Amino acid sequence: MKRSVLIFGIIGAIFIAIGVLFKMMHWPGASIAILLGATALAIYSLLYMNEKLQGSAAGIEKAFIVFFGISGILLCMGFLFKVMHWPGAGVMIYAFFASYTILVILAIFRAANEKDKDLQYKYINNLIWLVGGMLMLTFPTIIRLLT
């Protein structure tokens, strides 16, 4: 199972990179590469979430894993719909931001409730990356609103 999850992730990342390159160069085949890559990454998020839920996850950890998987799927599909100019892209992106916000809140609670200091530092590091990722995704919108 771990191997198939890893394969979906690698294939998805490669196809997204190829698709974006082809799209920027206006070469044929960009749309299908982006479609395959985004779909593979969405399946990767689903399989990764399923794999992590098979373990001994409970409470906040289980909710964190579920929202992590949902956020990954919404991000991939929102990106796909936006690049392909399909209707519903904005709704998926806003749903992703809502899910991502809940994910950050769960990360705060997870870090605050952890007793082990090493694990707490790891959770705080993950939280910093989550907030940084959210800021990077919303930064163009913030700049557009300020100008």
C-alpha atoms as an extended CHARMM CRD file, in Angstrom:
* protein
*
       147  EXT
         1         1  MET       CA              0.0000000000        0.0000000000        0.0000000000  PROA      1               0.0000000000
         2         2  LYS       CA              2.7890000000        2.4460000000        0.8710000000  PROA      2               0.0000000000
         3         3  ARG       CA              4.4480000000        1.8090000000       -2.4570000000  PROA      3               0.0000000000
         4         4  SER       CA              1.2920000000        2.5620000000       -4.4620000000  PROA      4               0.0000000000
         5         5  VAL       CA              0.7410000000        5.7600000000       -2.4600000000  PROA      5               0.0000000000
         6         6  LEU       CA              4.3060000000        6.8440000000       -3.1900000000  PROA      6               0.0000000000
         7         7  ILE       CA              3.9310000000        6.0110000000       -6.8820000000  PROA      7               0.0000000000
         8         8  PHE       CA              0.7500000000        8.1130000000       -7.1790000000  PROA      8               0.0000000000
         9         9  GLY       CA              2.5050000000       11.0470000000       -5.5250000000  PROA      9               0.0000000000
        10        10  ILE       CA              5.5660000000       10.8660000000       -7.7620000000  PROA      10              0.0000000000
        11        11  ILE       CA              3.5290000000       10.3930000000      -10.9460000000  PROA      11              0.0000000000
        12        12  GLY       CA              1.2410000000       13.2740000000       -9.9910000000  PROA      12              0.0000000000
        13        13  ALA       CA              4.1200000000       15.6350000000       -9.2880000000  PROA      13              0.0000000000
        14        14  ILE       CA              5.8910000000       14.7210000000      -12.5350000000  PROA      14              0.0000000000
        15        15  PHE       CA              2.7520000000       15.1690000000      -14.6390000000  PROA      15              0.0000000000
        16        16  ILE       CA              1.9240000000       18.5060000000      -12.9800000000  PROA      16              0.0000000000
        17        17  ALA       CA              5.4660000000       19.7660000000      -13.6300000000  PROA      17              0.0000000000
        18        18  ILE       CA              5.3610000000       18.6120000000      -17.2540000000  PROA      18              0.0000000000
        19        19  GLY       CA              1.8760000000       20.0480000000      -17.7270000000  PROA      19              0.0000000000
        20        20  VAL       CA              2.8030000000       23.4570000000      -16.3250000000  PROA      20              0.0000000000
        21        21  LEU       CA              5.9440000000       23.5520000000      -18.4770000000  PROA      21              0.0000000000
        22        22  PHE       CA              3.9620000000       22.6060000000      -21.5830000000  PROA      22              0.0000000000
        23        23  LYS       CA              1.2640000000       25.1560000000      -20.7150000000  PROA      23              0.0000000000
        24        24  MET       CA              3.8290000000       27.9400000000      -20.3540000000  PROA      24              0.0000000000
        25        25  MET       CA              5.4530000000       27.0150000000      -23.6690000000  PROA      25              0.0000000000
        26        26  HSD       CA              2.0340000000       26.6000000000      -25.3960000000  PROA      26              0.0000000000
        27        27  TRP       CA              2.9090000000       23.0690000000      -26.4500000000  PROA      27              0.0000000000
        28        28  PRO       CA              0.2230000000       20.4640000000      -27.1320000000  PROA      28              0.0000000000
        29        29  GLY       CA             -0.5210000000       17.9370000000      -24.4120000000  PROA      29              0.0000000000
        30        30  ALA       CA             -0.4140000000       20.3800000000      -21.5110000000  PROA      30              0.0000000000
        31        31  SER       CA             -4.0740000000       19.9710000000      -20.6040000000  PROA      31              0.0000000000
        32        32  ILE       CA             -3.9570000000       16.1880000000      -20.4560000000  PROA      32              0.0000000000
        33        33  ALA       CA             -0.7320000000       16.2290000000      -18.4160000000  PROA      33              0.0000000000
        34        34  ILE       CA             -2.2440000000       18.6560000000      -15.8980000000  PROA      34              0.0000000000
        35        35  LEU       CA             -5.4430000000       16.6010000000      -15.7790000000  PROA      35              0.0000000000
        36        36  LEU       CA             -3.5320000000       13.3690000000      -15.1260000000  PROA      36              0.0000000000
        37        37  GLY       CA             -1.2130000000       15.0210000000      -12.5960000000  PROA      37              0.0000000000
        38        38  ALA       CA             -3.9490000000       16.7190000000      -10.5840000000  PROA      38              0.0000000000
        39        39  THR       CA             -6.0510000000       13.5560000000      -10.5820000000  PROA      39              0.0000000000
        40        40  ALA       CA             -3.0710000000       11.4500000000       -9.4810000000  PROA      40              0.0000000000
        41        41  LEU       CA             -2.2890000000       13.9020000000       -6.6620000000  PROA      41              0.0000000000
        42        42  ALA       CA             -5.9350000000       13.8920000000       -5.5410000000  PROA      42              0.0000000000
        43        43  ILE       CA             -5.8690000000       10.0820000000       -5.4650000000  PROA      43              0.0000000000
        44        44  TYR       CA             -2.5340000000       10.2970000000       -3.6180000000  PROA      44              0.0000000000
        45        45  SER       CA             -4.1610000000       12.5280000000       -0.9640000000  PROA      45              0.0000000000
        46        46  LEU       CA             -7.0330000000       10.0810000000       -0.6060000000  PROA      46              0.0000000000
        47        47  LEU       CA             -4.7450000000        7.0460000000       -0.3260000000  PROA      47              0.0000000000
        48        48  TYR       CA             -2.3900000000        8.8360000000        2.0720000000  PROA      48              0.0000000000
        49        49  MET       CA             -5.3280000000        9.8030000000        4.2890000000  PROA      49              0.0000000000
        50        50  ASN       CA             -6.6140000000        6.2160000000        4.2160000000  PROA      50              0.0000000000
        51        51  GLU       CA             -3.1550000000        4.8310000000        5.0610000000  PROA      51              0.0000000000
        52        52  LYS       CA             -2.7120000000        7.1850000000        8.0260000000  PROA      52              0.0000000000
        53        53  LEU       CA             -6.2180000000        6.4410000000        9.3340000000  PROA      53              0.0000000000
        54        54  GLN       CA             -5.4220000000        2.7030000000        9.3540000000  PROA      54              0.0000000000
        55        55  GLY       CA             -2.8910000000        3.3720000000       12.1140000000  PROA      55              0.0000000000
        56        56  SER       CA             -3.6620000000        4.2050000000       15.7100000000  PROA      56              0.0000000000
        57        57  ALA       CA             -4.9950000000        7.7280000000       15.1850000000  PROA      57              0.0000000000
        58        58  ALA       CA             -7.6100000000        9.0730000000       17.5790000000  PROA      58              0.0000000000
        59        59  GLY       CA             -9.1100000000       12.3840000000       18.6090000000  PROA      59              0.0000000000
        60        60  ILE       CA             -7.4990000000       15.5160000000       17.2280000000  PROA      60              0.0000000000
        61        61  GLU       CA             -4.9570000000       13.4700000000       15.2670000000  PROA      61              0.0000000000
        62        62  LYS       CA             -7.7280000000       11.6910000000       13.3500000000  PROA      62              0.0000000000
        63        63  ALA       CA             -9.4960000000       14.9750000000       12.5420000000  PROA      63              0.0000000000
        64        64  PHE       CA             -6.1500000000       16.4730000000       11.4860000000  PROA      64              0.0000000000
        65        65  ILE       CA             -5.5190000000       13.6020000000        9.0680000000  PROA      65              0.0000000000
        66        66  VAL       CA             -9.0300000000       13.8590000000        7.5910000000  PROA      66              0.0000000000
        67        67  PHE       CA             -8.7890000000       17.6150000000        7.0370000000  PROA      67              0.0000000000
        68        68  PHE       CA             -5.2750000000       17.2000000000        5.6350000000  PROA      68              0.0000000000
        69        69  GLY       CA             -6.6060000000       14.7530000000        3.0480000000  PROA      69              0.0000000000
        70        70  ILE       CA             -9.6360000000       16.8970000000        2.2350000000  PROA      70              0.0000000000
        71        71  SER       CA             -7.4170000000       19.9650000000        1.8450000000  PROA      71              0.0000000000
        72        72  GLY       CA             -5.1110000000       18.1000000000       -0.5220000000  PROA      72              0.0000000000
        73        73  ILE       CA             -7.9850000000       16.9070000000       -2.6870000000  PROA      73              0.0000000000
        74        74  LEU       CA             -9.6080000000       20.3580000000       -2.7890000000  PROA      74              0.0000000000
        75        75  LEU       CA             -6.2840000000       22.0050000000       -3.6500000000  PROA      75              0.0000000000
        76        76  CYS       CA             -5.6130000000       19.5960000000       -6.5350000000  PROA      76              0.0000000000
        77        77  MET       CA             -9.1180000000       19.8400000000       -7.9460000000  PROA      77              0.0000000000
        78        78  GLY       CA             -9.2930000000       23.6180000000       -7.4660000000  PROA      78              0.0000000000
        79        79  PHE       CA             -5.9810000000       23.9960000000       -9.2950000000  PROA      79              0.0000000000
        80        80  LEU       CA             -7.1910000000       21.7250000000      -12.0930000000  PROA      80              0.0000000000
        81        81  PHE       CA            -10.4890000000       23.5690000000      -12.5030000000  PROA      81              0.0000000000
        82        82  LYS       CA             -8.7540000000       26.9670000000      -12.4060000000  PROA      82              0.0000000000
        83        83  VAL       CA             -6.1140000000       26.0660000000      -14.9880000000  PROA      83              0.0000000000
        84        84  MET       CA             -8.6920000000       24.4490000000      -17.2810000000  PROA      84              0.0000000000
        85        85  HSD       CA            -11.1120000000       27.3900000000      -16.8650000000  PROA      85              0.0000000000
        86        86  TRP       CA            -13.9060000000       25.0670000000      -15.7690000000  PROA      86              0.0000000000
        87        87  PRO       CA            -16.7920000000       26.4130000000      -13.6800000000  PROA      87              0.0000000000
        88        88  GLY       CA            -16.6230000000       25.7920000000       -9.9460000000  PROA      88              0.0000000000
        89        89  ALA       CA            -12.9280000000       26.5400000000       -9.5220000000  PROA      89              0.0000000000
        90        90  GLY       CA            -13.5150000000       29.4940000000       -7.2080000000  PROA      90              0.0000000000
        91        91  VAL       CA            -15.8270000000       27.4750000000       -4.9820000000  PROA      91              0.0000000000
        92        92  MET       CA            -13.2580000000       24.6800000000       -4.6700000000  PROA      92              0.0000000000
        93        93  ILE       CA            -10.4810000000       27.1240000000       -3.8680000000  PROA      93              0.0000000000
        94        94  TYR       CA            -12.5740000000       28.8440000000       -1.1890000000  PROA      94              0.0000000000
        95        95  ALA       CA            -13.5280000000       25.4250000000        0.2150000000  PROA      95              0.0000000000
        96        96  PHE       CA             -9.8220000000       24.5750000000        0.2770000000  PROA      96              0.0000000000
        97        97  PHE       CA             -9.0590000000       27.7540000000        2.2480000000  PROA      97              0.0000000000
        98        98  ALA       CA            -11.8390000000       26.9200000000        4.7330000000  PROA      98              0.0000000000
        99        99  SER       CA            -10.5410000000       23.3660000000        5.1450000000  PROA      99              0.0000000000
       100       100  TYR       CA             -6.9690000000       24.6390000000        5.4380000000  PROA      100             0.0000000000
       101       101  THR       CA             -8.0010000000       27.1190000000        8.1350000000  PROA      101             0.0000000000
       102       102  ILE       CA             -9.5930000000       24.2970000000       10.1230000000  PROA      102             0.0000000000
       103       103  LEU       CA             -6.3900000000       22.3100000000        9.5820000000  PROA      103             0.0000000000
       104       104  VAL       CA             -4.2970000000       25.1320000000       11.0780000000  PROA      104             0.0000000000
       105       105  ILE       CA             -6.6430000000       25.3790000000       14.0800000000  PROA      105             0.0000000000
       106       106  LEU       CA             -6.3830000000       21.6170000000       14.6220000000  PROA      106             0.0000000000
       107       107  ALA       CA             -2.5890000000       21.8820000000       14.3720000000  PROA      107             0.0000000000
       108       108  ILE       CA             -2.6160000000       24.5270000000       17.1130000000  PROA      108             0.0000000000
       109       109  PHE       CA             -4.6900000000       22.2930000000       19.3950000000  PROA      109             0.0000000000
       110       110  ARG       CA             -2.5240000000       19.2720000000       18.5720000000  PROA      110             0.0000000000
       111       111  ALA       CA              0.6670000000       21.1480000000       19.4690000000  PROA      111             0.0000000000
       112       112  ALA       CA             -0.8410000000       22.6040000000       22.6470000000  PROA      112             0.0000000000
       113       113  ASN       CA             -2.0840000000       19.2340000000       23.9390000000  PROA      113             0.0000000000
       114       114  GLU       CA              1.1410000000       17.3070000000       23.3070000000  PROA      114             0.0000000000
       115       115  LYS       CA              3.0540000000       16.2720000000       26.4370000000  PROA      115             0.0000000000
       116       116  ASP       CA              6.2770000000       15.1080000000       24.7680000000  PROA      116             0.0000000000
       117       117  LYS       CA              8.4900000000       18.1600000000       24.1450000000  PROA      117             0.0000000000
       118       118  ASP       CA             10.2370000000       16.7590000000       21.0610000000  PROA      118             0.0000000000
       119       119  LEU       CA              6.9140000000       15.9080000000       19.4430000000  PROA      119             0.0000000000
       120       120  GLN       CA              5.5440000000       19.3010000000       20.4600000000  PROA      120             0.0000000000
       121       121  TYR       CA              8.4510000000       21.0470000000       18.6890000000  PROA      121             0.0000000000
       122       122  LYS       CA              7.7640000000       18.9170000000       15.6160000000  PROA      122             0.0000000000
       123       123  TYR       CA              4.0830000000       19.9200000000       15.6820000000  PROA      123             0.0000000000
       124       124  ILE       CA              4.9970000000       23.5920000000       16.1050000000  PROA      124             0.0000000000
       125       125  ASN       CA              7.3630000000       23.3090000000       13.1360000000  PROA      125             0.0000000000
       126       126  ASN       CA              4.5430000000       21.7660000000       11.0830000000  PROA      126             0.0000000000
       127       127  LEU       CA              2.2570000000       24.5880000000       12.1920000000  PROA      127             0.0000000000
       128       128  ILE       CA              4.7630000000       27.1960000000       11.0220000000  PROA      128             0.0000000000
       129       129  TRP       CA              4.9300000000       25.4980000000        7.6240000000  PROA      129             0.0000000000
       130       130  LEU       CA              1.1250000000       25.3520000000        7.4140000000  PROA      130             0.0000000000
       131       131  VAL       CA              0.7310000000       29.0460000000        8.2050000000  PROA      131             0.0000000000
       132       132  GLY       CA              3.5730000000       29.9280000000        5.8320000000  PROA      132             0.0000000000
       133       133  GLY       CA              1.9050000000       27.9290000000        3.0730000000  PROA      133             0.0000000000
       134       134  MET       CA             -1.3810000000       29.6860000000        3.6590000000  PROA      134             0.0000000000
       135       135  LEU       CA              0.3230000000       33.0790000000        3.5240000000  PROA      135             0.0000000000
       136       136  MET       CA              2.0750000000       32.1480000000        0.2850000000  PROA      136             0.0000000000
       137       137  LEU       CA             -1.2200000000       31.0780000000       -1.2630000000  PROA      137             0.0000000000
       138       138  THR       CA             -3.0680000000       34.2180000000       -0.1850000000  PROA      138             0.0000000000
       139       139  PHE       CA             -0.2350000000       36.7150000000       -0.7150000000  PROA      139             0.0000000000
       140       140  PRO       CA             -1.1660000000       37.6320000000       -4.3250000000  PROA      140             0.0000000000
       141       141  THR       CA             -4.7460000000       38.3230000000       -3.2430000000  PROA      141             0.0000000000
       142       142  ILE       CA             -3.5800000000       40.4840000000       -0.3410000000  PROA      142             0.0000000000
       143       143  ILE       CA             -1.3140000000       42.5150000000       -2.6420000000  PROA      143             0.0000000000
       144       144  ARG       CA             -4.1480000000       42.9580000000       -5.1470000000  PROA      144             0.0000000000
       145       145  LEU       CA             -6.4640000000       44.2080000000       -2.4020000000  PROA      145             0.0000000000
       146       146  LEU       CA             -3.8870000000       46.6860000000       -1.0950000000  PROA      146             0.0000000000
       147       147  THR       CA             -3.1220000000       48.2420000000       -4.4890000000  PROA      147             0.0000000000
